[in-house]
CSV table of C-alpha atoms in Angstrom, one decimal:
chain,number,residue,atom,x,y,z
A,1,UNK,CA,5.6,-3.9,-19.9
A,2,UNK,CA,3.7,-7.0,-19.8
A,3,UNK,CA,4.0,-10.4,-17.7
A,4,UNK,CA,1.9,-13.9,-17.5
A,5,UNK,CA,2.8,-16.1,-14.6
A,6,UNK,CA,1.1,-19.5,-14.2
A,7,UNK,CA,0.3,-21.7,-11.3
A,8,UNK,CA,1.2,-19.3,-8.5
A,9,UNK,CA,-1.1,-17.9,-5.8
A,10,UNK,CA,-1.8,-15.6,-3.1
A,11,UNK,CA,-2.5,-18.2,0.1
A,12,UNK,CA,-2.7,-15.4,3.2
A,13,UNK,CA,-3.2,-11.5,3.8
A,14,UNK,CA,-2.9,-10.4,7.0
A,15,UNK,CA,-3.2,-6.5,7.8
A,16,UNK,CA,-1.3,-4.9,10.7
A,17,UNK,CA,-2.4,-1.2,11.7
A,18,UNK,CA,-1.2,1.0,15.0
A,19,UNK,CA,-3.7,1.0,17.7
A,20,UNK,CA,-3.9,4.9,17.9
A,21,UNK,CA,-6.5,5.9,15.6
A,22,UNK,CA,-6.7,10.0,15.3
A,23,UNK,CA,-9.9,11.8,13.7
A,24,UNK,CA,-9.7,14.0,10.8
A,25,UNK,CA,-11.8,17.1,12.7
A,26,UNK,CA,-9.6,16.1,16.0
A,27,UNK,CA,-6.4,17.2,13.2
A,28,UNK,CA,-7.9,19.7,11.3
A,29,UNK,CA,-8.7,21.5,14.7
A,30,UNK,CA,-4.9,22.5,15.0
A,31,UNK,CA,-5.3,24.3,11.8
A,32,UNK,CA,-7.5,27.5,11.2
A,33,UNK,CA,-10.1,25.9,9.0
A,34,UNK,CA,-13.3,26.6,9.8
A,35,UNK,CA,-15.0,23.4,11.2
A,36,UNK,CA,-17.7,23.2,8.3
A,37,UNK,CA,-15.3,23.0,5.8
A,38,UNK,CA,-13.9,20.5,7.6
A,39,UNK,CA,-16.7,18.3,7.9
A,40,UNK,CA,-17.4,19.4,4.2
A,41,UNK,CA,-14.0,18.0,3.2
A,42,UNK,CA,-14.8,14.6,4.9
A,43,UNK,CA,-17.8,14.0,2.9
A,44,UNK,CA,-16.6,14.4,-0.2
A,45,UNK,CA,-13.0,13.1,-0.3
A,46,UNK,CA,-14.5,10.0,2.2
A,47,UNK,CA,-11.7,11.0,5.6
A,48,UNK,CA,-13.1,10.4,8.7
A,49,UNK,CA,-9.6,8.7,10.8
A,50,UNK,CA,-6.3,7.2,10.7
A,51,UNK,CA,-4.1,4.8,12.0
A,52,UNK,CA,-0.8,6.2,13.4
A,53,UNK,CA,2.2,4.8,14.9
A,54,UNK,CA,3.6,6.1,18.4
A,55,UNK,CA,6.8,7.8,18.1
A,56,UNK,CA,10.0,5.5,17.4
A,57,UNK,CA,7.8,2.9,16.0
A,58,UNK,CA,9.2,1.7,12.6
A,59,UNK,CA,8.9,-0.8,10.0
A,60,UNK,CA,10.3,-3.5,11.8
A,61,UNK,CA,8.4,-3.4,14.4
A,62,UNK,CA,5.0,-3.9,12.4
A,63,UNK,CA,6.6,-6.4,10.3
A,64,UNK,CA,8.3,-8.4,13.5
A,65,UNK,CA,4.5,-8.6,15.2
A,66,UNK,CA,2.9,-9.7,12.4
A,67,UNK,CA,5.1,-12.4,11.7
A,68,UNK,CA,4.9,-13.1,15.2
A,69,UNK,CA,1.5,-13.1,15.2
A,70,UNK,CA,1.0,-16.1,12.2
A,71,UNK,CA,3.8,-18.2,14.2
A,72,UNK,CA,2.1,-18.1,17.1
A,73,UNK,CA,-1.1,-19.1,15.0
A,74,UNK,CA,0.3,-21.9,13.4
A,75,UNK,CA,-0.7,-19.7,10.1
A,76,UNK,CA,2.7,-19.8,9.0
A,77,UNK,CA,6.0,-22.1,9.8
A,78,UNK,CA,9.3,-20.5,10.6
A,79,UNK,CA,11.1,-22.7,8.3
A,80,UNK,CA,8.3,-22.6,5.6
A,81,UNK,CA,9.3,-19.7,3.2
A,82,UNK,CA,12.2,-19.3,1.5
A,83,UNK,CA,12.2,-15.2,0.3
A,84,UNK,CA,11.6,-12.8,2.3
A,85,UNK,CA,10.3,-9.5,0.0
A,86,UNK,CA,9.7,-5.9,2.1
A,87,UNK,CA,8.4,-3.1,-0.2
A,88,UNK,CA,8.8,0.1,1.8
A,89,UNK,CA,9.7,4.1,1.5
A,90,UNK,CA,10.4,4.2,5.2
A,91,UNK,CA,13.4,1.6,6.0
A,92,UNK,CA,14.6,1.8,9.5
A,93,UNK,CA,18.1,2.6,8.0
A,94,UNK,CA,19.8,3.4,4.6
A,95,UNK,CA,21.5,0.6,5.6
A,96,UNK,CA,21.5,-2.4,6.5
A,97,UNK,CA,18.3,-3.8,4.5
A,98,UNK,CA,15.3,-3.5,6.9
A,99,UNK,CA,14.1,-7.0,5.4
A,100,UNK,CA,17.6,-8.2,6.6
A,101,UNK,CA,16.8,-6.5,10.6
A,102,UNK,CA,13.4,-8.4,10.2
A,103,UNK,CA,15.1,-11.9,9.4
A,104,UNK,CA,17.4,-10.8,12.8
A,105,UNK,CA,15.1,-10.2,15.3
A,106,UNK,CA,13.0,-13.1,14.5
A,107,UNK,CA,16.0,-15.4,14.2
A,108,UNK,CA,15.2,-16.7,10.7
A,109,UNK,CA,16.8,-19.0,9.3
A,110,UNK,CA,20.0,-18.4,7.1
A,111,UNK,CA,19.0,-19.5,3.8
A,112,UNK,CA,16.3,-16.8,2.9
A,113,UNK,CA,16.5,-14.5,0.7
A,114,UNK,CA,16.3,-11.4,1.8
A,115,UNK,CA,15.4,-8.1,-0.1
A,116,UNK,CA,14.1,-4.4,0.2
A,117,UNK,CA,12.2,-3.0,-2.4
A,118,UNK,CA,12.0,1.1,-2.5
A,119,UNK,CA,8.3,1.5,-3.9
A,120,UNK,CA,5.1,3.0,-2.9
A,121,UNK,CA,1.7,3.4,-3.8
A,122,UNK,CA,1.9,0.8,-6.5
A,123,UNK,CA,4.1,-1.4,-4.2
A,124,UNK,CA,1.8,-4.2,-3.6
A,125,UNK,CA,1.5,-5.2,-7.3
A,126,UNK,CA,5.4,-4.8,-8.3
A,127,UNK,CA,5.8,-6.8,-5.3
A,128,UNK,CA,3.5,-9.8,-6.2
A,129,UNK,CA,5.6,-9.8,-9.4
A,130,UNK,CA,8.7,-9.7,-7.7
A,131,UNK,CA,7.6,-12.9,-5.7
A,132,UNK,CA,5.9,-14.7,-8.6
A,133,UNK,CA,9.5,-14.7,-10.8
A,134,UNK,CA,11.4,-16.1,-7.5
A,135,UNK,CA,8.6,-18.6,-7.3
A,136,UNK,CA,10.4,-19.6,-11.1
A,137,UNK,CA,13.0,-20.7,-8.8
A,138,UNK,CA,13.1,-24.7,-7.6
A,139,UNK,CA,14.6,-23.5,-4.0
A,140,UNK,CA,11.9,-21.2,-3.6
A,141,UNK,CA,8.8,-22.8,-2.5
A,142,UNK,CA,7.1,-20.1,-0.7
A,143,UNK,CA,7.4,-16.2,-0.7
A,144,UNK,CA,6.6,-14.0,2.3
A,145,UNK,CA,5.7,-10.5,1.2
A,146,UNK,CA,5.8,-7.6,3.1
A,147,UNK,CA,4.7,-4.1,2.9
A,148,UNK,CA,4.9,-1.3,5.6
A,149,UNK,CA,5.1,1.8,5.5
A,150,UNK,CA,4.6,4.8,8.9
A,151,UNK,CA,5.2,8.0,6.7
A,152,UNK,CA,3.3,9.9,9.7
A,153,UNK,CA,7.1,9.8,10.9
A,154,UNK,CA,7.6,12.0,7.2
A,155,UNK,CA,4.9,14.5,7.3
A,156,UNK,CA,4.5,17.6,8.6
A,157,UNK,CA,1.7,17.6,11.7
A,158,UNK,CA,1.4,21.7,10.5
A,159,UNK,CA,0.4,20.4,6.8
A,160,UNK,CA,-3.4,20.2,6.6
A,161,UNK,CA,-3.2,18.6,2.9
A,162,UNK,CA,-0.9,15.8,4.2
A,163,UNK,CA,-0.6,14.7,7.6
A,164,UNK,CA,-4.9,14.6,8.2
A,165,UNK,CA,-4.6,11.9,5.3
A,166,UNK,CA,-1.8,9.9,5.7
A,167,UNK,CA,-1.8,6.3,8.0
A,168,UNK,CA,0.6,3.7,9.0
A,169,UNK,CA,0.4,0.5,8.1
A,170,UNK,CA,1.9,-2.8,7.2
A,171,UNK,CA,0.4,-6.2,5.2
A,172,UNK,CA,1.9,-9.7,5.6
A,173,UNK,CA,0.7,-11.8,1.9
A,174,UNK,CA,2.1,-15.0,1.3
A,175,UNK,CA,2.7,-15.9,-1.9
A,176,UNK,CA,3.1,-19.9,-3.5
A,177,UNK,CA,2.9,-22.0,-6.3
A,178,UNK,CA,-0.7,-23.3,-7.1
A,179,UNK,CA,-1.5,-26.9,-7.9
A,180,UNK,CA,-4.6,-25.6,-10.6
A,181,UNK,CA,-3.4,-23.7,-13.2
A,182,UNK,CA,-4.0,-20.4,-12.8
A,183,UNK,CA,-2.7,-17.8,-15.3
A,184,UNK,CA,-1.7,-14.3,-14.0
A,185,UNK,CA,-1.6,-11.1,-15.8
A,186,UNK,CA,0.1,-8.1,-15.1
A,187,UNK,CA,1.4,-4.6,-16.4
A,188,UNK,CA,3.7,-1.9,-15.0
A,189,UNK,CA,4.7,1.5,-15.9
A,190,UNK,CA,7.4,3.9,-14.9
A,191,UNK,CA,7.3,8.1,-15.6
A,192,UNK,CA,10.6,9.6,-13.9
A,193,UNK,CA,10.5,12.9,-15.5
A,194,UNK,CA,7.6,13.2,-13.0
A,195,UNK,CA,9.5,12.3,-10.0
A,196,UNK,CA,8.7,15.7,-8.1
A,197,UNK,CA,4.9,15.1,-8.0
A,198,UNK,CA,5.8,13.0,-4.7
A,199,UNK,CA,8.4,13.4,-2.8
A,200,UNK,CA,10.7,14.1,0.2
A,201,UNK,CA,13.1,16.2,-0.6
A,202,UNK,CA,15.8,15.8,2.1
A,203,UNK,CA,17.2,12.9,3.6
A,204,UNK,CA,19.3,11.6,0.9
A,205,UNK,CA,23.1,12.5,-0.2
A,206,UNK,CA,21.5,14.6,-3.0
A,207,UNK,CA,20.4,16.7,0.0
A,208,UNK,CA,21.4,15.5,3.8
A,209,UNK,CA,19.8,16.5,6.8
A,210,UNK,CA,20.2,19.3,8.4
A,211,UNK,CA,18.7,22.6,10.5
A,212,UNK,CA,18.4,24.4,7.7
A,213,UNK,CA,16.0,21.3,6.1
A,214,UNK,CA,14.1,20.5,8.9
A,215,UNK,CA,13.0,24.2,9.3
A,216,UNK,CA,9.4,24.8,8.6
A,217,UNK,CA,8.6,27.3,5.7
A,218,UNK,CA,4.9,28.3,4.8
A,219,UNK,CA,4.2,26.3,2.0
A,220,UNK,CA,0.9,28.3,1.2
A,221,UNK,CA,-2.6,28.8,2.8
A,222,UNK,CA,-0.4,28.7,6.4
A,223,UNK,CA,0.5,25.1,5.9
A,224,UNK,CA,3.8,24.6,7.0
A,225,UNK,CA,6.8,21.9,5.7
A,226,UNK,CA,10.2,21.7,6.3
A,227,UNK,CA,12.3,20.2,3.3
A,228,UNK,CA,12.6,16.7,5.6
A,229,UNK,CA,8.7,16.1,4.7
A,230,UNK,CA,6.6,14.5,2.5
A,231,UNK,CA,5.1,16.8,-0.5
A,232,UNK,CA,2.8,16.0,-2.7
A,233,UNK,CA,1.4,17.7,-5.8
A,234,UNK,CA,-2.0,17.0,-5.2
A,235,UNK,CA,-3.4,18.5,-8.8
A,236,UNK,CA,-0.7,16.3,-10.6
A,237,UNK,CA,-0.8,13.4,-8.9
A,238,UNK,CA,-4.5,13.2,-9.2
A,239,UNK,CA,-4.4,14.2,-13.1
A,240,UNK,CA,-2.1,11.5,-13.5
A,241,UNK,CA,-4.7,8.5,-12.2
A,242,UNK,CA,-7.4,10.1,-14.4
A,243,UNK,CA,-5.2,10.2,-17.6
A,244,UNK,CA,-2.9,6.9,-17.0
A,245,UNK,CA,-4.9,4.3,-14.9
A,246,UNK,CA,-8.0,3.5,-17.7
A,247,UNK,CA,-5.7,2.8,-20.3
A,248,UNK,CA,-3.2,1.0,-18.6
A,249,UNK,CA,-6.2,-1.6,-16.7
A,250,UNK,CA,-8.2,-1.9,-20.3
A,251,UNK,CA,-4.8,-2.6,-21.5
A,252,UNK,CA,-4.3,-5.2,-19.1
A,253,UNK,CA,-8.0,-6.8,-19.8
A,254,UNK,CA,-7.2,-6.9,-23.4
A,255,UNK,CA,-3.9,-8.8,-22.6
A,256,UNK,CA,-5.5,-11.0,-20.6
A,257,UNK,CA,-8.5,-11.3,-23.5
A,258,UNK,CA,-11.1,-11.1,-20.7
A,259,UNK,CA,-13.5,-7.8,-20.1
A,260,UNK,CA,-14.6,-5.4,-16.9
A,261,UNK,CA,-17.5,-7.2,-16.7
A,262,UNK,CA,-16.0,-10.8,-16.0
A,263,UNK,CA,-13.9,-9.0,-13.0
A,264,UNK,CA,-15.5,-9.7,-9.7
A,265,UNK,CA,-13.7,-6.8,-7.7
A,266,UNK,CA,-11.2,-3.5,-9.2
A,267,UNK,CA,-8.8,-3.6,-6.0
A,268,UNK,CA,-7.3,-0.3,-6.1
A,269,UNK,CA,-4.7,2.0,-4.4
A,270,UNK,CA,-6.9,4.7,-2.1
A,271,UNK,CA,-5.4,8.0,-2.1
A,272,UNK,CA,-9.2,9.4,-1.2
A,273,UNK,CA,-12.7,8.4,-2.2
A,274,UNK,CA,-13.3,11.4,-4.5
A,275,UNK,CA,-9.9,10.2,-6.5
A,276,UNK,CA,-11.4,6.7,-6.9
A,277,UNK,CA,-14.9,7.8,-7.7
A,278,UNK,CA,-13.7,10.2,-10.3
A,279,UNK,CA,-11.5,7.1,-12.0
A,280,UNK,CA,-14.7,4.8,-11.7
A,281,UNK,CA,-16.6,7.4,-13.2
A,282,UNK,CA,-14.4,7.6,-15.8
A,283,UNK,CA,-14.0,3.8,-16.5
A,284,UNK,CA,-18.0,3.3,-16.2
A,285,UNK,CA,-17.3,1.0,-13.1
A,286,UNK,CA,-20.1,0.7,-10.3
A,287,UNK,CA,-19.2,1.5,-7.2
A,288,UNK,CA,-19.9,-1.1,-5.6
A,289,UNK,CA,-16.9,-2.9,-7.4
A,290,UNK,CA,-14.5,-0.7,-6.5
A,291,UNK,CA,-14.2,-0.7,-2.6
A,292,UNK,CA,-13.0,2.9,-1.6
A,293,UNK,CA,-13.4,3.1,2.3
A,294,UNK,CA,-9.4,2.5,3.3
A,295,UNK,CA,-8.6,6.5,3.7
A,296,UNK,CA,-12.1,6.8,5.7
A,297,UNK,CA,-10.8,4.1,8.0
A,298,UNK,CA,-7.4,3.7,8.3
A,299,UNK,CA,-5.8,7.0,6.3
A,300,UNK,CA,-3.6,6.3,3.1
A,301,UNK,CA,-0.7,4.0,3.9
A,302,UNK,CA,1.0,3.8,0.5
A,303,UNK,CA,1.2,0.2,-0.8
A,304,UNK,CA,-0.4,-1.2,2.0
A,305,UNK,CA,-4.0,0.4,1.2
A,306,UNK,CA,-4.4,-2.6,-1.8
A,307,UNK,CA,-3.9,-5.5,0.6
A,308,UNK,CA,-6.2,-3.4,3.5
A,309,UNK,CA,-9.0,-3.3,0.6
A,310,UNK,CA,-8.4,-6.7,0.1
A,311,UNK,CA,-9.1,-8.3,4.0
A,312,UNK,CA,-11.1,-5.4,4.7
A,313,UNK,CA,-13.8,-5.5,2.5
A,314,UNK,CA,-13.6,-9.4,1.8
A,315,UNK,CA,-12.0,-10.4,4.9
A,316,UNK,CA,-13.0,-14.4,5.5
A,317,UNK,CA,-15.2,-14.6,2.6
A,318,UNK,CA,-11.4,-15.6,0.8
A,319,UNK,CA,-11.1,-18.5,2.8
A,320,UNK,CA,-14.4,-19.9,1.2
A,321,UNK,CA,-14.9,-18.5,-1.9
A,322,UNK,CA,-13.0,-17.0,-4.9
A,323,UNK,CA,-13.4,-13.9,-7.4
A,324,UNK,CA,-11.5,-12.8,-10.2
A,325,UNK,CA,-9.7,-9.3,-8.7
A,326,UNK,CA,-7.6,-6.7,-10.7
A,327,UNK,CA,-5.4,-5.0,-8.6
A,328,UNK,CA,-3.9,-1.7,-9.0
A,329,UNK,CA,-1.2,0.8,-7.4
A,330,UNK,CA,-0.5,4.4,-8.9
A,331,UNK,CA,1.4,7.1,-7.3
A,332,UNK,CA,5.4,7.8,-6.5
A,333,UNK,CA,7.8,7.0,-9.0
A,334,UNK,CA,5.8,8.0,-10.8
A,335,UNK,CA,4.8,4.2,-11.3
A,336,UNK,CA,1.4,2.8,-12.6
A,337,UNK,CA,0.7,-1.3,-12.9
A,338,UNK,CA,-2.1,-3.6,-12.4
A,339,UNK,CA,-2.8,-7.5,-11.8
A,340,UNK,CA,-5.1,-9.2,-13.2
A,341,UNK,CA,-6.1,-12.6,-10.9
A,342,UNK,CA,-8.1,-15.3,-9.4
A,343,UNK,CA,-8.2,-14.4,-5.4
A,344,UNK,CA,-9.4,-17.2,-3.0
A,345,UNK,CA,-9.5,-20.6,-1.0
A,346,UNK,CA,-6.6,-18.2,1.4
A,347,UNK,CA,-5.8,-19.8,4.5
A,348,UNK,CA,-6.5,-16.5,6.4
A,349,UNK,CA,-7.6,-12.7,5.8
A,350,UNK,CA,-8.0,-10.4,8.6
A,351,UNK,CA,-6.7,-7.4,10.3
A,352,UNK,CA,-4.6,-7.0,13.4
A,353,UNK,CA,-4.2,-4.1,15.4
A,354,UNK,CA,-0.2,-3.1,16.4
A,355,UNK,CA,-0.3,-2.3,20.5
């Protein structure tokens, strides 16, 4: 599926991570994994630490600070947005909406729209789109966008493949309408036959919580997960970037009727370095292009590791300049889509730390 907007822009990114950071040898130590395998481990697939909230931190509570945060600023009026969008696989509660909680505690006004959005790894993007179509709308002058996500809360501290990679996070984007015209590009895809790649199994009414699913089971290799935890397929999940992702971007560049080489920066999801290097590879993209050093800093946090890239690696340079970006999320769903888009002039880009 393919979608042009015009005359809408990204004005502000601001990253919000957990002030506990945890090493990748200080976790792998509570397994029995020999320490040069370890450190063999983190040169290749880029770990190094992560970000990780303290227990009972949730969603909200990233999302609440950071909003603080551009109030207090002056970054961001109260009364200035009109949507309010939170893409997230970690609500506080099935119910109510957690974007409805935020809008609560910050005692925002009553004429927002207010909407959770059940996505991941290619979050960021669908979310973008979701505020560029409300930007259609005459009442809706500004869009605040909102991805967080603490799966550390989800994942088993006894699973070696998982928990060592995974970080919390959150992003704060503001989207508006853009006096030059600009023309956006985008694409999205959807696979549910291959739903099980990612997943956590319990939690839902197709299978509550109980004792029986939050018992750990030895999962293989002594890494132990109850049914209540994330799983991942590593080998299909990774298969899947290398044989989805190039088509559907050089699809995208021929919508748009532009090529790789006109693209500044390829903003993508970060599962692990060796992921990304393998699709560079395979795409004949230089390194230096694609920024891969989210996991190595700040572990994977889901959607939020595209906007981390973004004030990361071009932090304040986006208030003063501007490059043509292509953004792109792949992962649970399983769901695939890129952006292609002109990324600068922001009013701020930086990175906070949650205390």
């Amino acid at each position: 599926m393919n979608f042009t907007f015009q005359r809408k822009r990204i004005s502000g990114i601001l990253g919000i991570v957990p002030s506990k950071e945890q090493s990748f040898l200080e976790d792998m130590r509570n397994f029995n994994f020999p320490e040069s395998r370890s450190r063999k481990l983190m040169e290749v697939m880029g770990y190094n630490k992560h970000r990780l909230v303290e227990p009972g931190v949730c969603v909200s509570d990233l999302a609440v600070s950071g909003l603080q945060h551009l109030f207090d600023r002056d970054l961001l009026g109260r009364d200035d947005f009109d949507a309010l969008i939170l893409v997230t696989q970690s609500p506080d509660h099935f119910m109510p909406p957690t974007s409805n909680i935020i809008q609560g505690r910050l005692n925002l006004k009553h004429d927002l729209l207010c909407m959770d959005i059940n996505q991941g790894c290619a979050g960021f993007v669908i979310g973008l789109i979701q505020a560029f179509m409300l930007l259609e709308q005459e009442s809706v002058r500004k869009v605040v966008l909102i991805n967080a996500d603490v799966m550390s809360r989800k994942t088993s501290p006894k699973d070696r493949n998982s928990y060592p990679l995974i970080g919390d996070a959150a992003a704060i984007t503001i989207i508006e309408r853009d006096a030059e015209d600009t023309v956006i590009h985008a694409n999205l895809k959807m696979d549910g036959t291959r739903n099980e790649a990612l997943m956590i199994p319990a939690g839902g009414f197709r299978m509550p919580c109980t004792p029986e699913t939050a018992a750990l089971e030895d999962v293989g290799d002594n890494n132990l997960r109850a049914k209540d935890h994330l799983r991942m397929d590593g080998s299909a999940v990774f298969n899947f970037v290398q044989v989805e992702v190039p088509p559907l971007i050089e699809s995208l560049l021929a919508f748009a009727g532009v090529t790789m080489d006109s693209v500044d920066y390829l903003l993508c999801h970060q599962p692990n370095r060796f992921m990304l290097q393998k699709l560079a590879d395979k795409m004949k993209v230089p390194y230096a292009k694609m920024p891969m050093n989210i996991v190595e800093h700040f572990g994977n946090s889901s959607g939020v590791t595209i906007p981390l890239a973004i004030a990361f690696n071009l932090g304040t340079r986006l208030t003063k300049e501007q490059f043509r970006v292509c953004l792109a999320g792949f992962g649970v769903g399983l769901t695939w889509s890129s952006m292609l888009m002109p990324l600068g002039g922001l009013n701020f880009c930086e990175i906070v730390d949650y205390h």
